[in-house]
Short mmCIF file of N, CA and C in Angstrom, two decimals:
data_model
loop_
_atom_site.label_atom_id
_atom_site.label_comp_id
_atom_site.label_asym_id
_atom_site.label_seq_id
_atom_site.Cartn_x
_atom_site.Cartn_y
_atom_site.Cartn_z
N LEU A 1 0.73 -1.20 -0.30
CA LEU A 1 -0.09 -0.19 0.23
C LEU A 1 0.92 1.41 0.05
N ARG A 2 0.50 2.06 -0.67
CA ARG A 2 1.22 3.44 -0.95
C ARG A 2 0.23 4.81 -0.42
N LEU A 3 1.12 5.59 0.59
CA LEU A 3 0.13 6.49 1.59
C LEU A 3 0.76 7.55 0.33
N GLY A 4 -0.32 8.75 0.45
CA GLY A 4 0.18 9.88 -0.57
C GLY A 4 0.88 10.98 0.78
N VAL A 5 0.06 11.28 1.99
CA VAL A 5 0.12 11.92 2.93
C VAL A 5 -0.02 11.83 4.29
N PRO A 6 1.04 11.57 5.13
CA PRO A 6 2.38 11.44 4.72
C PRO A 6 2.91 10.41 3.58
N ALA A 7 4.11 10.69 3.30
CA ALA A 7 4.70 9.51 1.66
C ALA A 7 5.07 8.65 2.77
N ALA A 8 4.80 7.54 2.55
CA ALA A 8 5.08 6.17 2.95
C ALA A 8 4.41 5.00 2.27
N ASN A 9 5.19 4.17 2.43
CA ASN A 9 4.92 2.52 1.96
C ASN A 9 4.88 1.88 3.42
N LEU A 10 3.42 1.07 3.17
CA LEU A 10 3.21 -0.17 4.22
C LEU A 10 3.14 -1.45 3.62
N HIS A 11 4.13 -2.13 3.91
CA HIS A 11 4.05 -3.40 3.44
C HIS A 11 3.65 -4.57 4.52
N VAL A 12 1.98 -5.28 3.77
CA VAL A 12 1.33 -6.22 5.03
C VAL A 12 1.79 -7.45 4.39
N PHE A 13 2.16 -8.39 5.48
CA PHE A 13 2.67 -10.09 5.19
C PHE A 13 1.19 -10.58 6.33
N SER A 14 0.99 -12.10 5.86
CA SER A 14 0.35 -12.82 6.31
C SER A 14 1.33 -13.33 7.64
N GLU A 15 0.88 -13.94 8.52
CA GLU A 15 1.54 -14.27 9.77
C GLU A 15 2.60 -15.82 8.88
N GLY A 16 4.03 -15.56 9.49
CA GLY A 16 4.55 -16.73 9.49
C GLY A 16 5.37 -16.63 7.72
N CYS A 17 5.07 -15.01 7.46
CA CYS A 17 5.76 -15.13 5.94
C CYS A 17 7.38 -14.87 5.89
N GLU A 18 7.85 -15.54 5.15
CA GLU A 18 9.47 -15.35 5.25
C GLU A 18 9.60 -14.47 5.03
N GLU A 19 9.10 -13.45 4.03
CA GLU A 19 9.59 -12.00 3.46
C GLU A 19 9.67 -11.09 4.43
N HIS A 20 8.78 -11.09 5.66
CA HIS A 20 8.60 -10.76 6.63
C HIS A 20 10.33 -10.65 7.71
N THR A 21 10.47 -11.91 7.97
CA THR A 21 11.89 -12.04 8.43
C THR A 21 12.50 -11.47 7.35
N ARG A 22 12.99 -11.62 6.50
CA ARG A 22 14.07 -11.34 5.58
C ARG A 22 14.16 -9.52 5.56
N MET A 23 12.99 -9.17 5.89
CA MET A 23 12.87 -7.37 5.80
C MET A 23 13.33 -6.98 6.92
N LEU A 24 13.17 -7.69 7.96
CA LEU A 24 13.90 -7.39 9.70
C LEU A 24 15.16 -7.67 9.51
N GLU A 25 15.61 -8.94 8.95
CA GLU A 25 17.36 -8.94 8.84
C GLU A 25 17.96 -7.91 7.78
N PHE A 26 17.25 -7.26 6.71
CA PHE A 26 17.90 -6.47 6.25
C PHE A 26 17.74 -5.14 6.59
N ARG A 27 16.94 -4.67 7.61
CA ARG A 27 17.04 -3.71 8.67
C ARG A 27 18.03 -3.41 9.35
N ASP A 28 18.03 -4.74 10.23
CA ASP A 28 18.98 -4.63 11.24
C ASP A 28 20.58 -4.60 10.33
N ARG A 29 20.50 -5.09 9.22
CA ARG A 29 21.98 -5.25 8.47
C ARG A 29 22.44 -3.88 8.49
N MET A 30 21.62 -3.17 7.86
CA MET A 30 21.45 -1.84 7.84
C MET A 30 21.98 -1.00 9.03
N ARG A 31 21.28 -1.20 10.20
CA ARG A 31 21.40 -0.71 11.19
C ARG A 31 22.75 -0.89 12.08
N ALA A 32 23.61 -2.14 11.70
CA ALA A 32 24.42 -2.51 12.42
C ALA A 32 25.51 -2.31 11.86
N ASP A 33 25.53 -1.76 10.48
CA ASP A 33 26.97 -1.79 9.51
C ASP A 33 27.26 -0.43 8.68
N ASP A 34 27.93 0.15 9.19
CA ASP A 34 28.20 1.29 8.16
C ASP A 34 27.96 1.48 7.03
N GLU A 35 29.32 0.37 6.59
CA GLU A 35 29.65 0.29 5.21
C GLU A 35 28.84 -0.34 4.42
N VAL A 36 27.94 -1.25 5.41
CA VAL A 36 27.05 -1.93 4.24
C VAL A 36 25.52 -0.97 3.74
N ARG A 37 25.58 -0.22 4.89
CA ARG A 37 24.36 1.05 4.75
C ARG A 37 24.60 2.11 3.50
N ASP A 38 26.23 2.50 3.68
CA ASP A 38 26.53 3.37 2.42
C ASP A 38 26.67 2.45 1.23
N ARG A 39 27.07 1.38 0.87
CA ARG A 39 26.89 0.88 -0.53
C ARG A 39 25.53 0.67 -0.92
N TYR A 40 24.48 0.52 0.23
CA TYR A 40 23.43 0.45 -0.22
C TYR A 40 22.60 1.68 -0.69
N LEU A 41 23.14 3.17 0.00
CA LEU A 41 22.74 4.08 0.01
C LEU A 41 23.13 4.65 -1.62
N ASN A 42 24.56 4.44 -2.24
CA ASN A 42 24.94 4.87 -3.12
C ASN A 42 24.27 4.28 -4.08
N ALA A 43 23.82 2.92 -3.86
CA ALA A 43 23.13 2.36 -4.79
C ALA A 43 21.53 2.84 -5.30
N LYS A 44 21.19 3.29 -4.02
CA LYS A 44 19.74 3.53 -4.48
C LYS A 44 19.73 5.04 -5.10
N ARG A 45 20.88 5.71 -4.41
CA ARG A 45 20.94 7.43 -5.29
C ARG A 45 21.40 7.30 -6.76
N ALA A 46 21.71 6.43 -7.16
CA ALA A 46 22.42 6.15 -8.70
C ALA A 46 20.92 5.78 -9.53
N LEU A 47 20.27 4.45 -8.73
CA LEU A 47 19.18 4.06 -9.49
C LEU A 47 18.05 5.58 -9.08
N SER A 48 17.92 5.84 -8.43
CA SER A 48 16.87 7.14 -8.34
C SER A 48 16.92 8.25 -9.09
N ALA A 49 18.52 8.57 -9.55
CA ALA A 49 18.60 9.38 -10.52
C ALA A 49 18.20 8.96 -12.33
N ARG A 50 17.99 7.91 -12.10
CA ARG A 50 17.19 7.06 -13.39
C ARG A 50 15.60 7.52 -13.63
N THR A 51 15.43 7.87 -14.73
CA THR A 51 13.92 7.58 -14.96
C THR A 51 13.37 6.47 -15.25
N TRP A 52 12.25 5.94 -14.32
CA TRP A 52 11.40 4.42 -14.45
C TRP A 52 10.45 5.09 -15.30
N ALA A 53 9.88 4.15 -15.82
CA ALA A 53 8.42 4.01 -16.15
C ALA A 53 7.32 3.63 -15.12
N TYR A 54 7.75 2.80 -14.23
CA TYR A 54 7.14 2.26 -13.39
C TYR A 54 8.02 2.05 -12.39
N VAL A 55 7.47 2.37 -10.76
CA VAL A 55 7.89 2.59 -9.44
C VAL A 55 8.39 1.17 -9.38
N GLN A 56 7.79 -0.30 -9.61
CA GLN A 56 8.07 -1.71 -9.39
C GLN A 56 9.57 -1.58 -10.40
N ASP A 57 9.87 -1.05 -11.52
CA ASP A 57 11.04 -1.09 -12.11
C ASP A 57 12.34 -1.02 -11.20
N TYR A 58 12.26 0.19 -10.17
CA TYR A 58 13.31 0.80 -9.82
C TYR A 58 13.79 0.23 -8.44
N ALA A 59 12.11 -0.35 -7.67
CA ALA A 59 12.37 -1.46 -6.97
C ALA A 59 12.99 -3.12 -7.44
N ASP A 60 12.49 -3.28 -8.65
CA ASP A 60 13.22 -4.70 -9.22
C ASP A 60 14.94 -4.37 -9.26
N ALA A 61 15.30 -3.12 -9.56
CA ALA A 61 16.53 -2.78 -9.80
C ALA A 61 17.48 -3.12 -8.64
N LYS A 62 16.62 -2.59 -7.68
CA LYS A 62 17.59 -3.00 -6.17
C LYS A 62 17.65 -4.24 -5.90
N SER A 63 17.03 -4.91 -6.50
CA SER A 63 17.36 -6.52 -5.89
C SER A 63 18.49 -6.98 -5.92
N GLY A 64 19.51 -6.53 -6.59
CA GLY A 64 21.24 -7.30 -6.75
C GLY A 64 21.82 -6.71 -5.51
N ILE A 65 21.76 -5.20 -5.16
CA ILE A 65 21.97 -5.14 -4.08
C ILE A 65 21.82 -5.78 -2.51
N ILE A 66 20.50 -5.73 -2.73
CA ILE A 66 19.63 -6.32 -1.76
C ILE A 66 20.18 -7.80 -1.39
N GLN A 67 20.09 -8.54 -2.68
CA GLN A 67 20.62 -10.10 -2.39
C GLN A 67 22.05 -9.76 -1.89
N GLU A 68 23.60 -9.08 -2.14
CA GLU A 68 24.47 -9.07 -1.75
C GLU A 68 24.61 -8.98 -0.48
N ILE A 69 23.78 -8.14 -0.33
CA ILE A 69 24.08 -7.75 1.65
C ILE A 69 23.16 -8.68 2.12
N LEU A 70 21.95 -9.16 1.98
CA LEU A 70 21.84 -10.31 2.75
C LEU A 70 22.49 -11.78 2.64
N GLN A 71 22.98 -11.73 1.43
CA GLN A 71 24.20 -13.04 1.29
C GLN A 71 25.46 -13.07 2.43
N ASP A 72 25.67 -11.82 2.95
CA ASP A 72 26.91 -11.38 3.87
C ASP A 72 26.31 -11.64 5.08
N LEU A 73 25.08 -11.85 5.49
CA LEU A 73 24.47 -12.46 7.16
C LEU A 73 25.01 -13.70 7.26
#
């Protein structure tokens, strides 16, 4: 779900969904490691400078860096 004001994205998961755990692990990794957080930040900045026909294309483009970070866990 996407809200307009305030600007926010809301992710809703069913109970026991593995994606929920994965997102929390990713969040915790960002909080714990400045170098990893900076890598993700730089990737997001580079991607956000591009023009995307659909927001989902931008989200899909972030998959590579997210997978790299999660593999390091």
